[in-house]
XYZ file of C-alpha atoms in Angstrom:
452
model
C 103.935 124.139 84.170
C 101.687 122.459 81.599
C 100.919 118.751 81.585
C 100.542 116.878 78.308
C 100.230 113.264 77.292
C 101.310 111.545 74.088
C 100.270 108.208 72.524
C 102.798 105.399 72.858
C 105.268 104.993 70.048
C 103.400 102.182 68.314
C 100.367 104.413 67.937
C 98.142 102.634 70.490
C 96.006 105.093 72.424
C 96.827 105.440 76.095
C 94.337 105.377 78.952
C 94.225 105.584 82.723
C 92.169 103.469 85.108
C 90.356 105.060 88.042
C 89.180 102.550 90.649
C 86.023 103.578 92.521
C 85.784 107.148 91.182
C 83.739 108.565 94.040
C 84.127 111.383 96.576
C 87.127 113.575 95.673
C 87.845 111.248 92.764
C 85.545 113.448 90.687
C 88.319 116.037 90.570
C 90.595 113.498 88.906
C 87.911 112.928 86.290
C 87.512 116.605 85.485
C 91.276 117.104 85.344
C 91.782 114.135 83.045
C 88.941 115.342 80.829
C 90.537 118.771 80.510
C 93.824 117.114 79.551
C 92.183 114.903 76.957
C 93.118 111.693 78.762
C 91.013 108.571 78.081
C 89.548 107.059 81.248
C 88.375 103.573 82.218
C 86.452 103.046 85.455
C 86.649 99.978 87.660
C 84.160 99.460 90.450
C 85.534 97.212 93.169
C 82.060 96.534 94.549
C 78.545 97.892 94.562
C 78.058 96.874 98.191
C 78.884 100.209 99.763
C 77.056 103.213 101.135
C 75.020 105.527 98.956
C 77.471 108.357 99.574
C 79.925 106.508 97.309
C 77.442 105.101 94.818
C 75.179 108.076 94.185
C 77.668 109.727 91.808
C 78.156 106.651 89.600
C 75.489 107.413 86.998
C 76.477 111.084 86.869
C 80.093 110.201 86.136
C 79.474 107.603 83.424
C 80.061 110.196 80.711
C 83.771 110.376 81.592
C 84.556 106.736 80.761
C 85.011 104.764 77.586
C 84.423 101.599 79.621
C 83.224 100.606 83.086
C 84.343 97.249 84.483
C 82.623 95.577 87.450
C 85.218 93.754 89.524
C 82.716 91.987 91.766
C 81.488 90.072 88.700
C 84.969 88.715 88.000
C 85.387 85.282 89.554
C 88.983 85.225 88.309
C 89.941 88.162 90.508
C 92.697 90.602 89.620
C 94.035 88.446 86.782
C 90.638 88.510 85.080
C 90.585 92.270 85.469
C 94.031 92.479 83.856
C 92.798 90.301 80.995
C 89.669 92.432 80.548
C 91.766 95.572 80.317
C 94.129 93.836 77.926
C 91.251 93.113 75.556
C 90.546 96.826 75.173
C 92.293 98.930 72.482
C 94.257 100.981 75.016
C 97.624 100.859 76.722
C 97.120 101.436 80.452
C 99.674 103.956 81.701
C 98.377 104.558 85.245
C 95.959 103.207 87.838
C 94.642 105.545 90.525
C 92.228 105.072 93.423
C 89.329 107.482 93.139
C 88.355 107.053 96.783
C 89.086 104.958 99.863
C 87.269 101.791 98.639
C 89.541 101.628 95.599
C 92.915 101.845 97.353
C 93.611 98.112 97.665
C 92.418 97.066 94.212
C 94.171 99.997 92.517
C 97.476 99.006 94.112
C 97.072 95.307 93.261
C 96.124 96.128 89.668
C 99.024 98.547 89.189
C 101.367 95.857 90.507
C 100.003 93.194 88.134
C 100.317 95.623 85.218
C 103.932 96.309 86.281
C 103.389 100.040 86.242
C 106.370 102.097 87.449
C 104.179 104.062 89.895
C 102.871 100.957 91.699
C 103.559 101.102 95.420
C 105.040 97.895 96.936
C 102.270 95.401 97.678
C 104.233 93.720 100.469
C 103.517 96.831 102.545
C 99.942 97.279 101.337
C 98.493 96.147 104.720
C 100.579 98.851 106.402
C 98.825 101.418 104.210
C 95.287 100.078 104.653
C 95.001 98.357 108.054
C 94.881 100.802 110.965
C 96.620 98.330 113.249
C 99.253 97.158 110.747
C 100.338 100.730 110.064
C 101.118 101.227 113.756
C 103.169 98.011 113.725
C 105.114 99.328 110.729
C 106.008 102.460 112.674
C 107.289 100.468 115.628
C 109.458 98.358 113.326
C 111.015 101.579 112.020
C 111.548 103.202 115.414
C 108.826 105.851 115.007
C 106.382 107.039 117.642
C 103.182 104.984 117.505
C 100.029 104.260 119.475
C 99.796 101.300 121.839
C 97.170 98.926 120.527
C 95.650 95.462 120.355
C 93.805 93.966 117.387
C 91.254 91.174 117.626
C 87.731 90.168 116.732
C 87.321 88.351 120.047
C 85.532 90.435 122.661
C 87.069 88.674 125.672
C 90.587 89.177 124.317
C 89.876 92.862 123.787
C 88.502 93.252 127.305
C 91.466 91.386 128.781
C 93.913 93.703 127.001
C 92.037 96.748 128.284
C 92.102 95.413 131.847
C 95.814 94.697 131.664
C 96.523 98.174 130.312
C 94.413 99.778 133.026
C 94.330 103.135 131.254
C 91.146 104.844 130.159
C 89.840 106.154 127.857
C 90.582 103.903 124.899
C 89.632 104.202 121.254
C 87.979 101.334 119.366
C 87.935 101.430 115.572
C 87.559 99.143 112.554
C 90.917 98.217 111.072
C 89.628 99.383 107.678
C 86.978 101.889 106.661
C 87.022 105.576 105.879
C 87.677 108.551 108.140
C 86.039 108.578 111.573
C 83.589 105.855 110.590
C 82.790 103.448 113.387
C 85.179 104.989 115.918
C 84.199 104.647 119.578
C 85.432 106.631 122.561
C 85.550 104.063 125.372
C 85.524 105.051 129.054
C 84.571 101.631 130.384
C 84.209 97.992 129.411
C 80.577 98.427 128.397
C 81.728 100.917 125.748
C 84.099 98.302 124.310
C 81.225 95.821 124.222
C 79.088 98.372 122.370
C 81.888 99.022 119.890
C 82.393 95.307 119.302
C 78.672 94.782 118.701
C 78.535 97.696 116.259
C 81.719 96.893 114.317
C 82.262 93.123 114.200
C 80.194 91.278 111.613
C 78.968 94.450 109.948
C 80.083 95.998 106.679
C 81.740 99.391 106.487
C 80.570 102.137 104.151
C 83.202 101.000 101.643
C 81.757 97.485 101.545
C 84.330 95.642 103.678
C 83.208 93.096 106.283
C 84.601 93.981 109.705
C 86.108 90.887 111.332
C 88.550 92.646 113.678
C 88.811 95.934 115.495
C 91.776 97.844 116.853
C 91.725 98.938 120.475
C 94.195 101.775 120.950
C 95.398 104.154 123.596
C 93.693 107.529 123.541
C 96.118 110.084 122.142
C 95.792 113.465 123.830
C 96.582 116.527 121.766
C 95.501 118.496 118.739
C 94.822 116.493 115.595
C 96.211 117.414 112.196
C 95.883 116.305 108.596
C 98.936 116.300 106.363
C 98.207 116.052 102.641
C 101.219 114.912 100.662
C 102.212 113.783 97.187
C 105.101 111.414 96.565
C 107.241 110.579 93.567
C 110.046 108.013 93.455
C 110.159 107.832 97.249
C 110.409 111.594 97.754
C 107.628 113.645 99.299
C 106.176 117.156 99.330
C 103.479 118.538 101.615
C 100.707 120.331 99.711
C 98.330 121.134 102.599
C 98.263 121.048 106.405
C 95.033 121.112 108.381
C 94.169 121.237 112.051
C 90.816 120.047 113.168
C 88.762 120.265 116.257
C 87.400 116.940 117.417
C 84.527 116.338 119.753
C 84.937 113.412 122.134
C 81.406 112.418 122.978
C 78.189 114.128 121.892
C 75.226 114.934 124.174
C 73.174 112.355 122.267
C 75.996 109.802 121.790
C 78.682 109.727 124.474
C 80.955 107.220 122.650
C 81.223 109.239 119.411
C 84.476 110.831 118.254
C 83.619 113.480 115.689
C 85.477 116.172 113.774
C 83.781 119.551 114.142
C 85.845 121.782 111.832
C 88.958 121.541 109.658
C 91.179 124.589 109.139
C 93.930 125.001 106.543
C 97.222 126.128 108.096
C 100.165 128.116 106.717
C 102.876 125.815 105.371
C 105.661 127.098 107.639
C 106.065 126.993 111.398
C 107.609 124.972 114.213
C 104.594 122.681 114.564
C 104.281 122.303 110.803
C 107.949 121.332 110.503
C 107.573 118.675 113.219
C 104.435 117.227 111.616
C 105.816 117.140 108.090
C 109.133 115.643 109.158
C 107.336 112.875 111.053
C 104.846 112.166 108.260
C 107.588 111.876 105.643
C 109.168 109.142 107.813
C 105.749 107.486 108.179
C 105.349 107.406 104.408
C 108.730 105.709 104.104
C 107.771 103.180 106.790
C 104.529 102.151 105.060
C 106.065 102.098 101.582
C 104.257 105.049 100.026
C 106.530 105.936 97.103
C 104.084 107.359 94.535
C 100.894 109.354 94.628
C 98.824 111.184 97.216
C 98.409 110.401 100.882
C 96.057 111.846 103.472
C 97.676 111.309 106.882
C 96.121 112.033 110.256
C 98.414 112.764 113.202
C 97.957 113.845 116.813
C 100.585 116.116 118.347
C 101.015 114.589 121.811
C 103.393 115.438 124.641
C 105.683 112.742 123.198
C 105.583 114.348 119.752
C 103.561 113.566 116.623
C 101.838 110.159 116.684
C 100.022 108.611 113.753
C 96.268 108.122 113.753
C 96.134 106.668 110.238
C 97.422 106.949 106.699
C 95.043 106.976 103.747
C 96.817 106.235 100.474
C 94.573 108.437 98.337
C 93.577 112.063 97.968
C 91.899 114.135 100.662
C 88.237 113.201 100.399
C 85.118 115.114 99.409
C 85.965 118.700 98.377
C 89.584 118.603 99.583
C 91.246 119.019 96.168
C 89.060 122.004 95.313
C 89.706 123.746 98.633
C 93.443 123.269 98.252
C 93.240 124.863 94.818
C 91.112 127.801 96.009
C 93.491 128.552 98.868
C 96.925 127.654 97.475
C 96.508 127.923 93.706
C 97.056 124.255 92.745
C 94.536 121.414 93.004
C 95.474 118.199 94.763
C 94.204 116.425 91.654
C 96.832 118.277 89.597
C 99.608 117.203 91.953
C 98.322 113.622 91.895
C 98.064 113.318 88.126
C 101.509 114.867 87.708
C 102.985 112.230 90.022
C 101.079 109.225 88.723
C 100.842 109.957 84.992
C 103.235 112.686 83.840
C 106.529 111.633 85.369
C 106.494 114.038 88.296
C 107.639 117.111 86.370
C 105.731 119.541 88.570
C 106.708 117.544 91.651
C 110.392 117.678 90.844
C 110.256 121.408 90.145
C 108.667 122.118 93.542
C 110.832 119.599 95.395
C 114.038 121.052 93.950
C 112.912 124.618 94.685
C 112.370 123.664 98.319
C 115.814 122.100 98.541
C 117.438 125.175 97.016
C 115.705 127.302 99.630
C 117.323 125.148 102.303
C 114.265 123.208 103.405
C 111.108 121.809 101.845
C 108.451 123.019 99.446
C 106.141 125.531 101.176
C 102.772 125.999 99.533
C 101.404 129.571 99.431
C 98.362 130.303 101.603
C 96.337 132.786 99.579
C 93.002 132.499 101.437
C 91.762 131.118 104.746
C 89.620 128.018 104.778
C 87.541 125.949 107.158
C 85.229 123.018 106.553
C 82.335 122.800 108.998
C 80.857 119.386 109.767
C 77.095 119.556 110.230
C 75.908 117.462 113.178
C 72.275 116.618 113.770
C 71.147 115.783 117.313
C 67.852 114.389 115.996
C 66.776 111.816 113.473
C 63.717 111.357 111.317
C 62.374 112.204 107.874
C 63.882 115.543 106.853
C 61.159 118.082 106.098
C 63.140 120.841 104.381
C 66.420 121.466 102.574
C 69.525 121.948 104.713
C 71.291 123.706 101.831
C 68.426 126.173 101.358
C 68.272 126.941 105.077
C 71.979 127.821 105.155
C 71.789 129.752 101.878
C 69.116 131.992 103.399
C 71.598 132.947 106.131
C 73.679 134.840 103.515
C 77.038 133.920 105.047
C 79.876 135.762 103.227
C 82.418 132.976 103.643
C 80.186 129.998 102.796
C 81.034 128.992 99.229
C 79.200 125.660 99.139
C 76.831 123.574 101.261
C 77.083 119.819 100.819
C 74.200 118.076 102.591
C 74.312 114.304 102.810
C 70.532 114.126 103.141
C 67.905 115.794 100.975
C 64.351 116.709 101.850
C 62.214 113.605 102.247
C 65.131 111.330 103.145
C 65.941 109.854 106.545
C 68.284 111.992 108.634
C 70.353 110.108 111.214
C 71.463 111.520 114.520
C 75.169 112.145 113.896
C 77.604 109.682 115.457
C 80.436 109.450 112.861
C 81.421 110.694 109.405
C 78.883 108.585 107.464
C 76.059 110.049 109.590
C 77.067 113.687 109.206
C 74.199 115.869 108.063
C 76.631 117.433 105.627
C 79.394 119.997 105.496
C 79.866 123.659 104.667
C 82.925 124.944 102.840
C 84.114 128.299 104.142
C 86.711 130.323 102.201
C 87.512 133.980 102.816
C 90.401 136.416 103.171
C 89.319 137.065 106.792
C 89.442 134.256 109.359
C 87.298 136.395 111.649
C 84.533 136.409 109.040
C 84.733 132.637 108.747
C 84.511 132.166 112.529
C 81.525 134.515 112.783
C 79.717 132.595 110.050
C 80.439 129.265 111.743
C 78.913 130.507 114.987
C 75.718 131.407 113.118
C 75.557 127.868 111.731
C 76.052 126.324 115.181
C 73.363 128.572 116.655
C 70.938 127.448 113.939
C 71.796 123.806 114.649
C 71.144 124.284 118.352
C 67.715 125.730 117.556
C 67.064 122.735 115.219
C 66.352 125.182 112.397
C 68.454 123.096 110.001
C 66.922 119.745 110.944
C 63.105 119.754 111.030
C 62.167 116.064 111.077
C 59.153 113.780 111.452
C 59.343 110.200 112.676
C 56.283 109.204 110.649
C 56.826 109.472 106.892
C 53.098 109.379 106.266
C 52.646 112.861 107.681
C-alpha cells in the first residue's frame, strides 16, 4: 500500500516536524526523504549525552530548518510562532527519540493537530511512577511503588514494605538508564546519590526516583502503533535481563533481545494487557514501546515509551517482518492510518488481531564491558574478524581512543550486535562466540593512562 502526500488546497507546501531526531528517529528521516516530505527539526535541548547528539551534524541535510527550543524564552508558544513564520503548513509532529516525547506532544497540542495525544495524560506516558498510578485507576495490574526525592521517606517506605529486593529508578530517562537492583538499604542510598540531583542522558534533572517492588518473571517488549484509539502490535520481543553484574552488583541490564512470533498464548496475554495500558495512559496515535514483565499474577507494566523502538529497532522489524516501524508510524501520524486500518480490519476479519509475519529470526546482543579505560582497538573490527554468519551490524558506542566505561546500564553499554538469520541455532552459536571473546577481554583492550 503506497503512501503519498499532497500540498494543502491553498497551495502552501506541507511539512512535518521531528523533535530530537536521534537514535531510531533516523529511520523516520530516511522514510520521509523517500516520500518527498519536507522536514523541520526541533532540538529540545543540547544538554544530553553524546549518544543522542553525535548524529546531529550528520542529519542536518534532511531539514529545511532547525529550531533550538532551549533558546526560546517564550517556551512552546514561541516555538509555535517560529514555525508559523516559515512558509510551510505543519501537518504532523513526531518525537524522533525519547528526549523529544514531551515537547512533541505539547507542540502537537498547541498546533491543534488531529494526531495529538491528550496532554492531560502526558505524565502517565512519561513518568514511570505516574504510569503505574494510571493503571491502578483503571483496574489494571501494576507494580507497588513509592515516589520521592527524600532519602528518609524512601527508606521508611522500604522498611514498611519489608520485601526485598526493590528496584530504584529515575521517574524519567531512557531504557534501563539509572536503574538499581536494591537488596538492602545501602543500595537505596547508593541509588539516591547517583540519581537525585544529576541529569539523565536526555538532559532532564532528576529530582525524584521511584522505588518499586521487584517483578519476578520474564520481561517482554511490545511494539505497537495506534490510530484513533485503536491499536495493532507490530513486534514482540523477549529479553534476558541480568540482575547484578560481577563488577556492579546493583545493575539491572538487558543481555539479549529476541523477536517472537506474533501468535501464541503468552503473546495474546501480553498484547491484550498492553492495549488496555495504552488506553489507560491515553495513547491514541503513533508508536509506543512498552515493557512488561509476565509475573505469576499476569502481565505487569515496567514502563511505556511513547515513541518508536530505539536504536536499530525499526530496521530489524523490517528485516524480519517486511515492514519498518517507521513506515507504520508515518502512516499513523501523517497519512491518515490507511495502512493501519487495512491491517486492523484484516485482523478483525480473521477473528482476532493483526499478526505480523515472522520471516527471519532476530536477536540483539548487548555488549557489556567489565573493565574501563581508554579503548585501544576497534570493537567493530574485532567482531568483524570473527566472521559470524548471523551478525549483520556491529554498533559500538565507543571508538578507539575514547574512554570505555565498565557497563552498569544502557548508556554505558559497549555497544550492540544485530543478529538476523533463518536459523536461531546459528544466532545462538554466534552469540556464544561473542560472550567468550568478552570474557577473554579480547573486545576491550584498555589503558588507564591515555599518554601511553
